[in-house]
PDB file of C-alpha atoms in Angstrom:
ATOM      1  CA  MET A 130     -13.827 -39.139  42.825  1.00  0.00           C
ATOM      2  CA  ASP A 131     -12.971 -38.958  39.154  1.00  0.00           C
ATOM      3  CA  ASN A 132     -13.667 -42.703  38.839  1.00  0.00           C
ATOM      4  CA  MET A 133     -16.944 -42.557  40.766  1.00  0.00           C
ATOM      5  CA  VAL A 134     -20.493 -41.902  39.585  1.00  0.00           C
ATOM      6  CA  ALA A 135     -20.767 -38.130  39.756  1.00  0.00           C
ATOM      7  CA  PRO A 136     -23.321 -36.904  42.286  1.00  0.00           C
ATOM      8  CA  ASN A 137     -25.601 -33.975  41.520  1.00  0.00           C
ATOM      9  CA  ILE A 138     -23.930 -31.027  43.269  1.00  0.00           C
ATOM     10  CA  VAL A 139     -25.448 -27.555  43.563  1.00  0.00           C
ATOM     11  CA  ALA A 140     -23.669 -24.491  44.925  1.00  0.00           C
ATOM     12  CA  ILE A 141     -25.720 -21.939  46.830  1.00  0.00           C
ATOM     13  CA  ILE A 142     -24.296 -18.458  47.410  1.00  0.00           C
ATOM     14  CA  PRO A 143     -26.238 -16.647  50.177  1.00  0.00           C
ATOM     15  CA  ALA A 144     -26.076 -12.884  49.652  1.00  0.00           C
ATOM     16  CA  ARG A 145     -28.563 -10.764  51.548  1.00  0.00           C
ATOM     17  CA  GLY A 146     -28.900  -7.099  50.785  1.00  0.00           C
ATOM     18  CA  GLY A 147     -28.968  -5.629  54.284  1.00  0.00           C
ATOM     19  CA  SER A 148     -25.296  -5.651  55.279  1.00  0.00           C
ATOM     20  CA  LYS A 149     -24.561  -2.889  57.808  1.00  0.00           C
ATOM     21  CA  ARG A 150     -20.815  -2.816  58.557  1.00  0.00           C
ATOM     22  CA  ILE A 151     -20.081  -2.450  54.831  1.00  0.00           C
ATOM     23  CA  PRO A 152     -23.235  -1.208  53.038  1.00  0.00           C
ATOM     24  CA  LYS A 153     -23.982  -3.247  49.896  1.00  0.00           C
ATOM     25  CA  LYS A 154     -20.973  -5.378  50.795  1.00  0.00           C
ATOM     26  CA  ASN A 155     -21.770  -8.273  48.476  1.00  0.00           C
ATOM     27  CA  ILE A 156     -21.729  -6.087  45.359  1.00  0.00           C
ATOM     28  CA  ILE A 157     -19.140  -3.410  46.152  1.00  0.00           C
ATOM     29  CA  ASP A 158     -16.312  -3.083  43.650  1.00  0.00           C
ATOM     30  CA  LEU A 159     -13.404  -5.404  44.357  1.00  0.00           C
ATOM     31  CA  GLY A 160     -10.648  -5.611  41.782  1.00  0.00           C
ATOM     32  CA  GLY A 161     -12.864  -4.215  39.056  1.00  0.00           C
ATOM     33  CA  LYS A 162     -15.932  -6.405  39.577  1.00  0.00           C
ATOM     34  CA  PRO A 163     -18.691  -6.819  42.185  1.00  0.00           C
ATOM     35  CA  MET A 164     -17.492  -8.837  45.152  1.00  0.00           C
ATOM     36  CA  ILE A 165     -20.039 -11.600  44.569  1.00  0.00           C
ATOM     37  CA  ALA A 166     -18.735 -12.107  41.019  1.00  0.00           C
ATOM     38  CA  TRP A 167     -15.506 -13.645  42.356  1.00  0.00           C
ATOM     39  CA  THR A 168     -17.465 -16.398  44.095  1.00  0.00           C
ATOM     40  CA  ILE A 169     -19.839 -16.957  41.167  1.00  0.00           C
ATOM     41  CA  GLU A 170     -16.948 -17.293  38.718  1.00  0.00           C
ATOM     42  CA  ALA A 171     -15.027 -19.703  40.973  1.00  0.00           C
ATOM     43  CA  ALA A 172     -18.116 -21.885  41.358  1.00  0.00           C
ATOM     44  CA  LEU A 173     -18.826 -21.870  37.621  1.00  0.00           C
ATOM     45  CA  LYS A 174     -15.264 -23.059  36.965  1.00  0.00           C
ATOM     46  CA  SER A 175     -15.582 -25.984  39.367  1.00  0.00           C
ATOM     47  CA  THR A 176     -15.363 -29.404  37.780  1.00  0.00           C
ATOM     48  CA  TYR A 177     -18.057 -30.847  40.026  1.00  0.00           C
ATOM     49  CA  ILE A 178     -20.767 -28.206  40.488  1.00  0.00           C
ATOM     50  CA  SER A 179     -23.737 -28.519  38.137  1.00  0.00           C
ATOM     51  CA  THR A 180     -25.657 -25.332  39.023  1.00  0.00           C
ATOM     52  CA  VAL A 181     -24.639 -22.122  40.799  1.00  0.00           C
ATOM     53  CA  VAL A 182     -27.574 -20.545  42.627  1.00  0.00           C
ATOM     54  CA  VAL A 183     -27.455 -17.108  44.229  1.00  0.00           C
ATOM     55  CA  SER A 184     -29.877 -16.783  47.130  1.00  0.00           C
ATOM     56  CA  THR A 185     -30.743 -13.161  47.858  1.00  0.00           C
ATOM     57  CA  ASP A 186     -33.575 -10.944  49.031  1.00  0.00           C
ATOM     58  CA  ASP A 187     -32.267  -8.020  46.967  1.00  0.00           C
ATOM     59  CA  GLU A 188     -33.218  -7.271  43.349  1.00  0.00           C
ATOM     60  CA  GLU A 189     -29.951  -5.464  42.618  1.00  0.00           C
ATOM     61  CA  ILE A 190     -27.848  -8.390  43.851  1.00  0.00           C
ATOM     62  CA  ALA A 191     -30.060 -10.748  41.841  1.00  0.00           C
ATOM     63  CA  ALA A 192     -29.567  -8.771  38.624  1.00  0.00           C
ATOM     64  CA  ILE A 193     -25.796  -8.528  39.073  1.00  0.00           C
ATOM     65  CA  SER A 194     -25.591 -12.238  39.862  1.00  0.00           C
ATOM     66  CA  ARG A 195     -27.520 -13.192  36.727  1.00  0.00           C
ATOM     67  CA  ALA A 196     -25.255 -10.956  34.662  1.00  0.00           C
ATOM     68  CA  HIS A 197     -22.266 -12.966  35.920  1.00  0.00           C
ATOM     69  CA  GLY A 198     -23.821 -16.337  35.085  1.00  0.00           C
ATOM     70  CA  ALA A 199     -25.581 -17.421  38.269  1.00  0.00           C
ATOM     71  CA  TYR A 200     -29.040 -18.983  38.407  1.00  0.00           C
ATOM     72  CA  VAL A 201     -31.394 -16.714  40.395  1.00  0.00           C
ATOM     73  CA  PRO A 202     -34.936 -18.040  39.862  1.00  0.00           C
ATOM     74  CA  PHE A 203     -36.493 -16.149  42.783  1.00  0.00           C
ATOM     75  CA  LEU A 204     -35.804 -13.853  45.718  1.00  0.00           C
ATOM     76  CA  ARG A 205     -35.343 -15.620  49.041  1.00  0.00           C
ATOM     77  CA  ASN A 206     -38.572 -15.332  51.016  1.00  0.00           C
ATOM     78  CA  GLY A 207     -37.126 -15.559  54.537  1.00  0.00           C
ATOM     79  CA  ASN A 208     -34.030 -15.915  56.744  1.00  0.00           C
ATOM     80  CA  ALA A 209     -32.559 -12.701  55.344  1.00  0.00           C
ATOM     81  CA  ASP A 210     -32.212 -10.832  58.659  1.00  0.00           C
ATOM     82  CA  ASP A 211     -29.220 -10.138  60.902  1.00  0.00           C
ATOM     83  CA  HIS A 212     -29.971 -13.038  63.227  1.00  0.00           C
ATOM     84  CA  SER A 213     -30.750 -16.087  61.063  1.00  0.00           C
ATOM     85  CA  PRO A 214     -27.863 -18.560  60.779  1.00  0.00           C
ATOM     86  CA  VAL A 215     -26.629 -18.724  57.209  1.00  0.00           C
ATOM     87  CA  SER A 216     -27.337 -22.467  57.115  1.00  0.00           C
ATOM     88  CA  LEU A 217     -31.041 -21.655  57.435  1.00  0.00           C
ATOM     89  CA  ALA A 218     -30.812 -19.252  54.503  1.00  0.00           C
ATOM     90  CA  THR A 219     -29.376 -22.058  52.395  1.00  0.00           C
ATOM     91  CA  ILE A 220     -32.037 -24.498  53.588  1.00  0.00           C
ATOM     92  CA  ARG A 221     -34.746 -21.945  52.782  1.00  0.00           C
ATOM     93  CA  THR A 222     -33.300 -21.744  49.277  1.00  0.00           C
ATOM     94  CA  LEU A 223     -33.344 -25.536  48.908  1.00  0.00           C
ATOM     95  CA  ASN A 224     -37.008 -25.533  49.908  1.00  0.00           C
ATOM     96  CA  GLN A 225     -37.828 -22.786  47.407  1.00  0.00           C
ATOM     97  CA  LEU A 226     -35.984 -24.701  44.689  1.00  0.00           C
ATOM     98  CA  ASP A 227     -38.094 -27.729  45.550  1.00  0.00           C
ATOM     99  CA  GLU A 228     -41.239 -25.613  45.149  1.00  0.00           C
ATOM    100  CA  ILE A 229     -40.307 -24.851  41.510  1.00  0.00           C
ATOM    101  CA  ASN A 230     -39.567 -28.538  40.862  1.00  0.00           C
ATOM    102  CA  PHE A 231     -35.797 -28.065  40.671  1.00  0.00           C
ATOM    103  CA  LYS A 232     -34.136 -31.466  41.038  1.00  0.00           C
ATOM    104  CA  LYS A 233     -33.010 -31.928  44.633  1.00  0.00           C
ATOM    105  CA  PRO A 234     -29.194 -32.107  44.691  1.00  0.00           C
ATOM    106  CA  ASP A 235     -27.335 -34.975  46.301  1.00  0.00           C
ATOM    107  CA  ILE A 236     -24.810 -32.528  47.730  1.00  0.00           C
ATOM    108  CA  THR A 237     -25.161 -28.852  48.624  1.00  0.00           C
ATOM    109  CA  VAL A 238     -22.134 -26.568  48.625  1.00  0.00           C
ATOM    110  CA  GLN A 239     -22.529 -23.243  50.406  1.00  0.00           C
ATOM    111  CA  LEU A 240     -20.144 -20.499  49.255  1.00  0.00           C
ATOM    112  CA  MET A 241     -20.235 -17.168  51.072  1.00  0.00           C
ATOM    113  CA  ALA A 242     -20.037 -14.145  48.778  1.00  0.00           C
ATOM    114  CA  ASN A 243     -17.759 -12.347  51.245  1.00  0.00           C
ATOM    115  CA  CYS A 244     -14.988 -14.942  50.731  1.00  0.00           C
ATOM    116  CA  PRO A 245     -13.751 -13.814  47.308  1.00  0.00           C
ATOM    117  CA  LEU A 246     -10.240 -15.281  47.504  1.00  0.00           C
ATOM    118  CA  ARG A 247     -11.287 -18.926  47.559  1.00  0.00           C
ATOM    119  CA  SER A 248     -10.565 -20.383  44.110  1.00  0.00           C
ATOM    120  CA  TYR A 249     -12.225 -23.028  41.966  1.00  0.00           C
ATOM    121  CA  ILE A 250      -9.241 -25.250  42.787  1.00  0.00           C
ATOM    122  CA  ASN A 251     -10.043 -24.919  46.512  1.00  0.00           C
ATOM    123  CA  ILE A 252     -13.667 -25.805  45.737  1.00  0.00           C
ATOM    124  CA  ASN A 253     -12.692 -28.858  43.676  1.00  0.00           C
ATOM    125  CA  GLN A 254     -10.308 -30.105  46.364  1.00  0.00           C
ATOM    126  CA  SER A 255     -12.918 -29.653  49.068  1.00  0.00           C
ATOM    127  CA  ILE A 256     -15.653 -31.480  47.168  1.00  0.00           C
ATOM    128  CA  LYS A 257     -13.325 -34.300  46.143  1.00  0.00           C
ATOM    129  CA  ARG A 258     -12.257 -34.892  49.746  1.00  0.00           C
ATOM    130  CA  PHE A 259     -15.886 -34.760  50.911  1.00  0.00           C
ATOM    131  CA  VAL A 260     -17.070 -37.331  48.369  1.00  0.00           C
ATOM    132  CA  THR A 261     -14.038 -39.605  48.604  1.00  0.00           C
ATOM    133  CA  GLU A 262     -14.271 -39.804  52.404  1.00  0.00           C
ATOM    134  CA  ASP A 263     -18.086 -40.077  52.284  1.00  0.00           C
ATOM    135  CA  TYR A 264     -18.622 -37.330  54.840  1.00  0.00           C
ATOM    136  CA  ASP A 265     -22.019 -35.927  55.745  1.00  0.00           C
ATOM    137  CA  PHE A 266     -20.826 -32.414  56.625  1.00  0.00           C
ATOM    138  CA  GLN A 267     -17.594 -30.540  55.937  1.00  0.00           C
ATOM    139  CA  ILE A 268     -16.643 -26.988  56.909  1.00  0.00           C
ATOM    140  CA  SER A 269     -13.659 -25.016  55.644  1.00  0.00           C
ATOM    141  CA  CYS A 270     -11.112 -23.689  58.111  1.00  0.00           C
ATOM    142  CA  PHE A 271      -7.653 -22.143  58.264  1.00  0.00           C
ATOM    143  CA  LYS A 272      -4.740 -22.509  60.644  1.00  0.00           C
ATOM    144  CA  TYR A 273      -3.992 -19.644  63.015  1.00  0.00           C
ATOM    145  CA  GLY A 274      -0.575 -18.117  62.414  1.00  0.00           C
ATOM    146  CA  TRP A 275       0.973 -15.066  64.025  1.00  0.00           C
ATOM    147  CA  MET A 276      -2.306 -14.166  65.768  1.00  0.00           C
ATOM    148  CA  ASN A 277      -1.990 -17.073  68.180  1.00  0.00           C
ATOM    149  CA  PRO A 278      -5.172 -17.594  70.254  1.00  0.00           C
ATOM    150  CA  TRP A 279      -3.182 -19.403  72.958  1.00  0.00           C
ATOM    151  CA  TRP A 280      -2.080 -15.959  74.104  1.00  0.00           C
ATOM    152  CA  ALA A 281      -5.539 -14.393  74.073  1.00  0.00           C
ATOM    153  CA  TYR A 282      -6.854 -12.257  76.939  1.00  0.00           C
ATOM    154  CA  THR A 283     -10.027 -10.450  77.834  1.00  0.00           C
ATOM    155  CA  ILE A 284      -9.695  -6.929  79.291  1.00  0.00           C
ATOM    156  CA  ASP A 285     -12.241  -5.468  81.729  1.00  0.00           C
ATOM    157  CA  ASN A 286     -13.288  -1.825  82.010  1.00  0.00           C
ATOM    158  CA  LYS A 287     -10.326  -1.118  84.313  1.00  0.00           C
ATOM    159  CA  ASN A 288      -7.850  -2.610  81.806  1.00  0.00           C
ATOM    160  CA  ASN A 289      -7.219  -5.730  83.887  1.00  0.00           C
ATOM    161  CA  PRO A 290      -6.261  -8.666  81.641  1.00  0.00           C
ATOM    162  CA  THR A 291      -7.596 -12.198  82.119  1.00  0.00           C
ATOM    163  CA  PRO A 292      -6.103 -15.036  80.067  1.00  0.00           C
ATOM    164  CA  ILE A 293      -8.501 -17.215  78.089  1.00  0.00           C
ATOM    165  CA  PHE A 294      -6.325 -20.296  78.585  1.00  0.00           C
ATOM    166  CA  LYS A 295      -4.694 -21.647  81.717  1.00  0.00           C
ATOM    167  CA  ASP A 296      -1.161 -20.551  82.636  1.00  0.00           C
ATOM    168  CA  GLU A 297       0.269 -24.014  82.034  1.00  0.00           C
ATOM    169  CA  ASP A 298      -0.896 -23.788  78.432  1.00  0.00           C
ATOM    170  CA  ARG A 299       0.084 -20.174  77.784  1.00  0.00           C
ATOM    171  CA  VAL A 300       3.643 -20.336  79.096  1.00  0.00           C
ATOM    172  CA  GLN A 301       4.783 -22.987  76.657  1.00  0.00           C
ATOM    173  CA  ARG A 302       6.917 -21.996  73.696  1.00  0.00           C
ATOM    174  CA  SER A 303       4.792 -21.294  70.642  1.00  0.00           C
ATOM    175  CA  GLN A 304       6.380 -24.176  68.738  1.00  0.00           C
ATOM    176  CA  ASP A 305       5.305 -26.560  71.511  1.00  0.00           C
ATOM    177  CA  LEU A 306       1.651 -25.529  71.514  1.00  0.00           C
ATOM    178  CA  PRO A 307      -0.966 -27.495  69.543  1.00  0.00           C
ATOM    179  CA  GLU A 308      -2.034 -25.869  66.285  1.00  0.00           C
ATOM    180  CA  LEU A 309      -5.407 -24.134  66.379  1.00  0.00           C
ATOM    181  CA  TYR A 310      -7.892 -23.713  63.534  1.00  0.00           C
ATOM    182  CA  CYS A 311     -10.675 -21.257  62.762  1.00  0.00           C
ATOM    183  CA  PRO A 312     -13.747 -21.983  60.611  1.00  0.00           C
ATOM    184  CA  THR A 313     -14.319 -19.811  57.555  1.00  0.00           C
ATOM    185  CA  GLY A 314     -17.417 -19.437  55.398  1.00  0.00           C
ATOM    186  CA  ALA A 315     -15.486 -20.088  52.187  1.00  0.00           C
ATOM    187  CA  ILE A 316     -16.646 -23.646  51.374  1.00  0.00           C
ATOM    188  CA  TRP A 317     -19.226 -25.586  53.358  1.00  0.00           C
ATOM    189  CA  VAL A 318     -20.403 -28.934  51.988  1.00  0.00           C
ATOM    190  CA  ALA A 319     -23.156 -31.307  53.072  1.00  0.00           C
ATOM    191  CA  LYS A 320     -25.250 -34.185  51.830  1.00  0.00           C
ATOM    192  CA  THR A 321     -28.516 -32.429  51.128  1.00  0.00           C
ATOM    193  CA  ALA A 322     -30.711 -34.944  52.940  1.00  0.00           C
ATOM    194  CA  GLU A 323     -28.534 -34.709  56.053  1.00  0.00           C
ATOM    195  CA  LEU A 324     -28.472 -30.912  55.884  1.00  0.00           C
ATOM    196  CA  LEU A 325     -32.257 -30.715  55.731  1.00  0.00           C
ATOM    197  CA  LYS A 326     -32.450 -33.068  58.690  1.00  0.00           C
ATOM    198  CA  ALA A 327     -29.856 -31.337  60.884  1.00  0.00           C
ATOM    199  CA  GLU A 328     -30.693 -27.768  59.738  1.00  0.00           C
ATOM    200  CA  THR A 329     -27.034 -26.818  60.040  1.00  0.00           C
ATOM    201  CA  PHE A 330     -23.730 -27.586  58.333  1.00  0.00           C
ATOM    202  CA  TYR A 331     -22.381 -28.231  61.838  1.00  0.00           C
ATOM    203  CA  GLY A 332     -24.257 -31.499  61.773  1.00  0.00           C
ATOM    204  CA  PRO A 333     -23.324 -34.734  63.563  1.00  0.00           C
ATOM    205  CA  GLY A 334     -19.753 -35.803  62.834  1.00  0.00           C
ATOM    206  CA  HIS A 335     -18.902 -32.690  60.779  1.00  0.00           C
ATOM    207  CA  LYS A 336     -15.335 -32.512  59.514  1.00  0.00           C
ATOM    208  CA  PHE A 337     -12.990 -29.622  58.782  1.00  0.00           C
ATOM    209  CA  PHE A 338     -11.193 -28.941  55.510  1.00  0.00           C
ATOM    210  CA  GLU A 339      -8.144 -26.696  55.757  1.00  0.00           C
ATOM    211  CA  LEU A 340      -7.578 -23.835  53.323  1.00  0.00           C
ATOM    212  CA  PRO A 341      -4.543 -21.545  53.144  1.00  0.00           C
ATOM    213  CA  TRP A 342      -5.398 -18.443  55.156  1.00  0.00           C
ATOM    214  CA  THR A 343      -4.880 -16.338  52.052  1.00  0.00           C
ATOM    215  CA  ASN A 344      -7.848 -18.109  50.425  1.00  0.00           C
ATOM    216  CA  ALA A 345      -9.983 -18.201  53.543  1.00  0.00           C
ATOM    217  CA  ILE A 346     -10.601 -14.549  54.402  1.00  0.00           C
ATOM    218  CA  ASP A 347     -14.178 -13.599  55.341  1.00  0.00           C
ATOM    219  CA  ILE A 348     -14.772  -9.912  54.623  1.00  0.00           C
ATOM    220  CA  ASP A 349     -16.887  -8.598  57.482  1.00  0.00           C
ATOM    221  CA  ASP A 350     -15.533  -5.070  57.941  1.00  0.00           C
ATOM    222  CA  TYR A 351     -13.324  -2.505  56.238  1.00  0.00           C
ATOM    223  CA  ASP A 352     -10.125  -3.911  57.772  1.00  0.00           C
ATOM    224  CA  ASP A 353     -10.895  -7.291  56.188  1.00  0.00           C
ATOM    225  CA  LEU A 354     -11.594  -5.525  52.902  1.00  0.00           C
ATOM    226  CA  LYS A 355      -8.268  -3.697  53.070  1.00  0.00           C
ATOM    227  CA  MET A 356      -6.384  -6.951  53.736  1.00  0.00           C
ATOM    228  CA  THR A 357      -8.149  -8.611  50.792  1.00  0.00           C
ATOM    229  CA  LYS A 358      -7.176  -5.792  48.469  1.00  0.00           C
ATOM    230  CA  ILE A 359      -3.553  -6.091  49.592  1.00  0.00           C
ATOM    231  CA  LEU A 360      -3.589  -9.838  48.897  1.00  0.00           C
ATOM    232  CA  MET A 361      -5.024  -9.177  45.437  1.00  0.00           C
ATOM    233  CA  SER A 362      -2.426  -6.539  44.619  1.00  0.00           C
ATOM    234  CA  ASP A 363       1.237  -6.591  43.705  1.00  0.00           C
ATOM    235  CA  LYS A 364       2.084  -5.434  47.221  1.00  0.00           C
ATOM    236  CA  TRP A 365       1.784  -8.997  48.557  1.00  0.00           C
TER     237      TRP A 365
END
């Protein structure tokens, strides 16, 4: 990519104010700064991103984001509820940017504020792979480790277990089972025109980009927050 004509790449960080499992999750203190600051700073350090936009419906998040260097020209005017897919929040932001005559980016990078351990190096590597391979959509993921989904069960109200996978798959030695991957909201990338057409980063032919699990954590509840703090401390 370094020898190619650089595309116009904008990062959008969706950060709504109505989080319920962890109130004010996106701006709680994490390692001495608001959680969202970790994502803003990583994006600002990226070699390839031209503008870092925070998309929020919350004035407090907007003010904190501006203080840490993000561009927040407006509050998001929709798709800020519990049910809207985050891709639609990003698309809504692209449409609002268009309304203020902001130059439409060639590539849109979506960075979730609740993934604070992804680094600018991860972002650079992801974008470089996306551009070099000429993908339309790319979603970050991590490889399952000790929590192996091949051995997953459901349990009914009488504590009866039912395996998710067939016996012939489950009984194999772990080293003989195919590796499984889980998507993470850390770094999603798409050609903007294709994203607007598909209305999702899971568009036709989307690819995965693997991150180390230690960079890929999505903080959704207090257990995730505790694990993140451990990874950021000297205890790890």
